[in-house]
Amino acid sequence: MSVSRYLLSGLVTLGLLASVAAQAGQVRFNGDGHVMHPVFSQDGKHVAFEVNRLAGQVDLFMSEVNGAISKDGTNVVLPGGSAFSGGDQVAANPTWHPQGLIVFEGSNQGGQYRLYFYQPGAGQAAEMIPTSQIPGHLTFPAISTDGSMMSFVAKETGNGDIRTRDSNSGNLAHVTKTAGTESVPMFTSDASTLLFTRKHADTEDIFTHRLSDGMEKHVVQGPGDQTRPVYAADDSRLLYFDGSRGAGEWDLMSVDDNGGDAKRISKGVRLPHRGRPAISADGKWVAFAADDPQQGNYVTVATVDGEKSVRIATSHTACGEPALTESNGRIILAYTALPSSGAEWRFLTLVDITDQLQ
């Protein structure tokens, strides 16, 4: 069965080390814009990223990579559009199917957000779920590790509920039905449980939902927002951004999957535009950048328990939105940055940091 048919049918720090990044490479694409939200494919051979053209246009690009070396980005075009159409097109929030497809949310000419998929090398993206099945906005796609399930948020019933889609049968399920607004769902590695957040009473908390029996657990709560959770270390640990200090202040937190006392990995991190905490392929490391402009030329990589961290020095400024992958036994860091203070556009850089993490 073809891939497309399959989809459609179915810090307490022990040491803070400073290193100079080597073998960095800028990812090129056509035109100008702010690069945001890089996401590596599961095999580390591709990176997808958004380019905000401003004036209501956000384009999605895909680049083939070999370690820290990249080919020029390919523009992912929505149905009915072209690489040069521009104007009120938004393609964002990419996630990768293990068979190499990009799944993302998109909107044409200010219309509803729907879910699309794109196979590298194809002409245009295709819509995944027709409005006859689920009308309204569809956002926050997430694919299970084995590709058998997709989760997303549907606005049909009001504030937004989590739905799932079985990739083999195409069956759709309505997972959450609450007055709160759910977002950023993610599967456990065995696709048995969904991790997500829910807004209620002006706060955002973290929950899990077991798909077999609907059992829900309130994992992390507190004042302010606890948001964008991600599993690490074989699903035994959660990392998330905590905004309980208020006033746009964000901390990177780590907690075991049963809840308990959370540990602060770093205070005052730069909140990514859309991304979760950037976890390495083996689940042992997390990358982040500081909100302090004086530390803007660094990206920090720490163990997910917060016991060790390494600062990766760059020649850029305002570093942010890191992503990690492993390719041919090498650990590759992606991050966005400005080339210098006052520069016009943010760009995307790849760097091999394997030696710095030894």
Coordinates of C-alpha atoms in Angstrom, one line a residue:
M1 CA 0.0 0.0 0.0
S2 CA 1.4 3.4 -0.9
V3 CA 2.2 5.8 1.9
S4 CA -0.4 8.4 0.8
R5 CA -3.1 5.7 0.5
Y6 CA -2.1 4.4 3.9
L7 CA -2.7 7.8 5.5
L8 CA -5.9 8.5 3.7
S9 CA -7.5 5.1 4.2
G10 CA -6.5 4.2 7.2
L11 CA 18.9 23.4 36.4
V12 CA 20.4 21.9 39.2
T13 CA 23.4 21.6 37.0
L14 CA 26.5 19.5 37.8
G15 CA 28.5 21.2 35.1
L16 CA 27.8 24.1 32.7
L17 CA 30.2 23.7 29.8
A18 CA 30.7 26.2 27.0
S19 CA 31.5 24.9 23.5
V20 CA 31.9 26.5 20.1
A21 CA 29.6 25.0 17.5
A22 CA 31.3 23.5 14.4
Q23 CA 30.1 22.5 10.9
A24 CA 27.1 24.9 11.0
G25 CA 25.1 25.2 7.8
Q26 CA 22.3 27.7 6.9
V27 CA 19.2 26.2 5.3
R28 CA 18.3 28.2 2.2
F29 CA 14.9 28.9 0.7
N30 CA 13.4 31.2 -1.9
G31 CA 12.4 34.7 -0.8
D32 CA 12.5 36.5 2.5
G33 CA 10.8 35.9 5.8
H34 CA 11.3 34.9 9.4
V35 CA 12.0 31.2 9.8
M36 CA 10.1 29.5 12.6
H37 CA 9.4 26.0 14.1
P38 CA 11.9 23.6 12.6
V39 CA 10.8 19.9 12.9
F40 CA 13.0 17.0 12.0
S41 CA 11.7 13.8 10.4
Q42 CA 12.0 10.7 12.5
D43 CA 14.9 9.4 10.5
G44 CA 16.7 12.8 10.6
K45 CA 16.9 13.0 6.8
H46 CA 14.5 16.0 6.4
V47 CA 13.6 19.1 8.3
A48 CA 10.4 21.0 7.9
F49 CA 10.1 24.7 8.8
E50 CA 7.8 27.6 8.6
V51 CA 8.6 30.9 6.9
N52 CA 6.5 33.9 8.1
R53 CA 6.4 36.3 5.1
L54 CA 4.3 38.7 7.2
A55 CA 1.1 40.3 5.7
G56 CA -0.8 37.1 6.6
Q57 CA 1.3 34.6 4.8
V58 CA 3.1 31.7 6.4
D59 CA 4.8 29.2 4.0
L60 CA 5.9 25.7 4.9
F61 CA 9.3 24.4 3.5
M62 CA 11.0 21.0 3.5
S63 CA 14.7 20.5 3.2
E64 CA 16.6 17.2 2.7
V65 CA 19.5 17.1 5.1
N66 CA 22.7 15.0 5.6
G67 CA 23.9 15.7 9.0
A68 CA 24.4 19.5 9.2
I69 CA 24.4 19.9 5.4
S70 CA 21.1 20.8 3.7
K71 CA 19.6 21.1 0.3
D72 CA 17.6 24.2 -0.6
G73 CA 14.1 24.1 0.9
T74 CA 11.1 23.0 -1.2
N75 CA 7.9 25.0 -0.7
V76 CA 4.9 22.8 0.3
V77 CA 2.0 24.1 -1.7
L78 CA -1.6 23.8 -0.6
P79 CA -4.2 22.5 -3.1
G80 CA -5.1 25.1 -5.7
G81 CA -2.1 27.2 -4.9
S82 CA 1.4 27.6 -6.3
A83 CA 4.9 28.3 -4.9
F84 CA 4.4 31.9 -5.9
S85 CA 0.8 32.4 -5.1
G86 CA 1.3 34.2 -1.8
G87 CA -1.3 36.2 0.1
D88 CA -3.2 34.9 3.1
Q89 CA -2.0 31.3 2.8
V90 CA -0.9 29.7 6.1
A91 CA 0.8 26.3 6.3
A92 CA 2.0 25.6 9.8
N93 CA 2.5 23.1 12.6
P94 CA 4.2 20.3 10.7
T95 CA 4.6 16.8 12.1
W96 CA 6.2 13.8 10.4
H97 CA 4.8 10.4 9.6
P98 CA 7.4 7.6 10.0
Q99 CA 7.0 6.8 6.3
G100 CA 8.3 10.3 5.4
L101 CA 5.2 12.4 4.9
I102 CA 4.6 15.8 6.4
V103 CA 1.2 16.3 8.1
F104 CA 0.3 19.9 8.8
E105 CA -2.5 22.4 9.2
G106 CA -3.2 25.0 6.5
S107 CA -5.6 27.7 5.5
N108 CA -6.2 29.4 2.1
Q109 CA -7.3 33.0 1.8
G110 CA -8.3 33.4 5.4
G111 CA -10.5 30.3 5.4
Q112 CA -10.8 27.4 7.8
Y113 CA -7.7 25.5 9.0
R114 CA -7.8 22.0 7.7
L115 CA -5.3 19.1 7.8
Y116 CA -3.1 18.3 4.8
F117 CA -0.3 15.9 4.0
Y118 CA 2.6 16.2 1.7
Q119 CA 5.0 13.6 0.3
P120 CA 8.5 15.0 -0.5
G121 CA 8.8 15.1 -4.2
A122 CA 5.1 15.5 -4.9
G123 CA 3.6 18.5 -6.6
Q124 CA 1.0 19.7 -4.0
A125 CA -0.3 18.7 -0.6
A126 CA -3.6 16.9 -0.3
E127 CA -6.4 17.3 2.3
M128 CA -6.7 14.5 4.8
I129 CA -10.2 14.7 6.2
P130 CA -13.0 16.2 4.2
T131 CA -15.4 18.7 5.7
S132 CA -18.2 16.1 5.1
Q133 CA -16.6 14.0 7.9
I134 CA -15.7 16.8 10.3
P135 CA -16.5 20.4 9.5
G136 CA -14.8 23.4 11.0
H137 CA -11.2 24.1 12.0
L138 CA -8.8 21.1 12.4
T139 CA -5.5 21.9 14.1
F140 CA -2.5 20.5 16.1
P141 CA -1.9 17.2 14.2
A142 CA 0.2 14.6 15.9
I143 CA 1.2 11.1 14.6
S144 CA 1.9 8.1 16.7
T145 CA 5.4 6.7 16.5
D146 CA 4.4 3.7 14.3
G147 CA 2.1 5.9 12.1
S148 CA -1.0 3.9 12.9
M149 CA -2.9 6.8 14.6
M150 CA -3.3 10.5 14.2
S151 CA -4.7 12.9 16.8
F152 CA -5.8 16.5 16.2
V153 CA -8.1 19.2 17.6
A154 CA -11.5 19.9 16.0
K155 CA -13.5 23.0 16.7
E156 CA -16.8 21.6 15.5
T157 CA -18.2 21.2 19.0
G158 CA -17.1 24.7 20.3
N159 CA -13.9 25.3 22.1
G160 CA -12.0 22.4 20.6
D161 CA -12.0 18.7 21.4
I162 CA -9.4 16.0 20.6
R163 CA -10.2 13.6 17.9
T164 CA -8.2 10.6 16.6
R165 CA -8.0 8.9 13.2
D166 CA -7.0 5.3 12.6
S167 CA -4.7 5.3 9.6
N168 CA -5.6 1.8 8.5
S169 CA -9.4 2.0 8.8
G170 CA -9.9 5.7 8.5
N171 CA -12.2 5.5 11.6
L172 CA -12.6 8.7 13.5
A173 CA -13.1 8.9 17.3
H174 CA -14.2 11.8 19.5
V175 CA -11.8 11.5 22.5
T176 CA -12.6 14.5 24.7
K177 CA -15.9 16.3 25.2
T178 CA -15.5 19.0 27.7
A179 CA -16.2 22.7 28.0
G180 CA -12.5 23.4 28.2
T181 CA -10.2 24.0 25.2
E182 CA -7.8 21.1 24.5
S183 CA -4.6 21.5 22.5
V184 CA -1.2 20.0 21.6
P185 CA -2.1 16.3 21.8
M186 CA 0.7 13.7 21.7
F187 CA 0.7 9.9 21.8
T188 CA 2.7 7.7 24.1
S189 CA 5.2 5.5 22.2
D190 CA 2.7 2.6 22.2
A191 CA -0.2 4.9 21.1
S192 CA -2.2 3.8 24.1
T193 CA -2.5 7.2 25.8
L194 CA -2.8 10.8 24.7
L195 CA -1.0 13.6 26.5
F196 CA -2.5 17.1 26.0
T197 CA -3.4 20.4 27.7
R198 CA -6.7 21.9 28.7
K199 CA -7.6 25.5 29.3
H200 CA -10.0 26.1 32.2
A201 CA -10.5 29.0 34.6
D202 CA -7.8 31.1 32.9
T203 CA -5.1 28.4 33.4
E204 CA -3.7 25.7 31.2
D205 CA -3.0 22.3 32.8
I206 CA -1.6 19.0 31.5
F207 CA -3.7 15.8 31.3
T208 CA -3.4 12.3 29.9
H209 CA -6.3 10.2 28.4
R210 CA -6.1 6.4 28.1
L211 CA -7.7 5.4 24.9
S212 CA -8.8 1.9 25.9
D213 CA -11.2 3.0 28.7
G214 CA -11.2 6.8 28.6
M215 CA -9.5 7.1 32.0
E216 CA -8.2 10.7 32.4
K217 CA -5.5 11.9 34.7
H218 CA -4.7 15.5 35.8
V219 CA -0.9 15.2 35.6
V220 CA 0.4 18.8 36.1
Q221 CA -1.6 21.8 37.4
G222 CA -0.9 25.1 39.1
P223 CA -1.2 28.9 38.7
G224 CA -0.7 30.2 35.2
D225 CA -0.1 28.0 32.2
Q226 CA 1.7 24.7 32.0
T227 CA 1.9 24.1 28.3
R228 CA 3.3 22.1 25.3
P229 CA 4.2 18.9 27.2
V230 CA 6.4 16.3 25.5
Y231 CA 7.4 12.8 26.6
A232 CA 11.0 11.9 27.1
A233 CA 13.1 9.0 28.5
D234 CA 10.8 6.2 27.2
D235 CA 7.6 8.0 28.3
S236 CA 8.8 8.0 31.9
R237 CA 9.2 11.8 32.1
L238 CA 7.4 14.9 30.9
L239 CA 8.9 18.2 30.0
Y240 CA 6.8 21.3 29.6
F241 CA 6.9 25.1 29.7
D242 CA 5.7 26.7 32.9
G243 CA 4.3 30.3 33.0
S244 CA 3.3 30.4 36.6
R245 CA 5.6 33.4 37.3
G246 CA 3.4 35.4 34.9
A247 CA 4.3 38.5 32.8
G248 CA 5.6 36.4 29.9
E249 CA 8.2 34.6 32.0
W250 CA 8.7 30.9 31.0
D251 CA 10.6 28.2 32.8
L252 CA 11.4 24.7 31.4
M253 CA 10.2 22.0 33.8
S254 CA 10.7 18.3 34.1
V255 CA 8.4 15.8 36.0
D256 CA 8.0 12.1 36.0
D257 CA 4.9 10.7 34.3
N258 CA 3.0 10.1 37.6
G259 CA 3.2 13.8 38.4
G260 CA 4.9 14.5 41.7
D261 CA 7.3 17.4 42.3
A262 CA 8.4 19.1 39.2
K263 CA 12.0 20.1 38.7
R264 CA 13.1 23.3 37.0
I265 CA 15.6 22.7 34.3
S266 CA 16.0 26.3 33.4
K267 CA 14.5 29.6 34.4
G268 CA 13.7 32.3 31.8
V269 CA 13.7 30.3 28.6
R270 CA 12.6 31.7 25.2
L271 CA 9.2 30.3 24.4
P272 CA 9.2 28.8 20.9
H273 CA 6.7 30.2 18.4
R274 CA 4.8 26.9 18.3
G275 CA 7.1 24.1 19.4
R276 CA 7.3 21.9 22.4
P277 CA 10.5 21.4 24.4
A278 CA 13.1 20.1 21.9
I279 CA 13.9 16.4 22.9
S280 CA 16.7 14.4 21.3
A281 CA 15.9 11.2 19.4
D282 CA 17.0 9.0 22.3
G283 CA 14.9 11.0 24.8
K284 CA 17.9 11.9 27.0
W285 CA 18.6 15.6 26.0
V286 CA 16.5 18.8 25.7
A287 CA 17.6 21.9 23.9
F288 CA 16.5 25.5 24.8
A289 CA 17.4 29.1 24.4
A290 CA 17.4 31.9 27.0
D291 CA 15.0 34.8 27.0
D292 CA 17.8 37.1 28.2
P293 CA 19.2 39.0 25.2
Q294 CA 22.6 38.9 26.8
Q295 CA 22.6 35.1 26.3
G296 CA 21.2 35.3 22.9
N297 CA 24.2 33.8 21.2
Y298 CA 23.8 30.5 23.0
V299 CA 21.7 27.4 22.7
T300 CA 21.8 25.1 25.8
V301 CA 21.4 21.4 25.7
A302 CA 20.6 19.6 29.0
T303 CA 19.8 16.1 30.2
V304 CA 16.1 15.7 30.7
D305 CA 16.6 15.3 34.5
G306 CA 18.5 18.6 34.6
E307 CA 21.7 17.1 36.1
K308 CA 24.0 18.3 33.3
S309 CA 23.9 21.0 30.7
V310 CA 26.1 22.2 27.8
R311 CA 26.1 25.6 26.3
I312 CA 26.6 25.7 22.5
A313 CA 28.1 29.0 21.5
T314 CA 27.2 30.5 18.1
S315 CA 28.2 33.5 16.1
H316 CA 24.5 34.6 15.9
T317 CA 22.1 36.5 18.1
A318 CA 18.6 36.0 19.4
C319 CA 18.9 32.2 19.1
G320 CA 15.7 30.3 19.6
E321 CA 13.3 27.5 18.6
P322 CA 15.9 24.6 18.7
A323 CA 15.2 21.1 17.4
L324 CA 17.3 17.9 17.8
T325 CA 17.8 14.8 15.8
E326 CA 20.2 11.9 15.3
S327 CA 21.7 11.1 11.8
N328 CA 24.3 8.4 11.2
G329 CA 25.2 8.4 14.9
R330 CA 25.6 12.1 15.0
I331 CA 23.5 14.5 17.1
I332 CA 22.3 17.5 15.0
L333 CA 21.0 20.7 16.4
A334 CA 18.7 23.1 14.4
Y335 CA 18.0 26.6 15.7
T336 CA 16.7 29.9 14.3
A337 CA 18.5 33.2 14.9
L338 CA 19.4 36.6 13.6
P339 CA 22.8 37.0 11.9
S340 CA 23.4 40.1 14.0
S341 CA 21.6 42.6 16.2
G342 CA 19.1 44.6 14.2
A343 CA 19.1 42.2 11.3
E344 CA 15.9 41.9 9.3
W345 CA 15.1 38.2 9.0
R346 CA 15.5 35.1 11.2
F347 CA 17.2 32.2 9.5
L348 CA 17.6 28.4 10.2
T349 CA 21.0 26.8 11.0
L350 CA 22.0 23.2 11.4
V351 CA 25.1 22.2 13.5
D352 CA 26.7 18.9 14.6
I353 CA 27.0 19.0 18.4
T354 CA 27.9 15.3 19.0
D355 CA 31.4 16.0 20.3
Q356 CA 30.1 18.7 22.7
L357 CA 27.8 16.3 24.4
Q358 CA 30.4 13.6 25.2

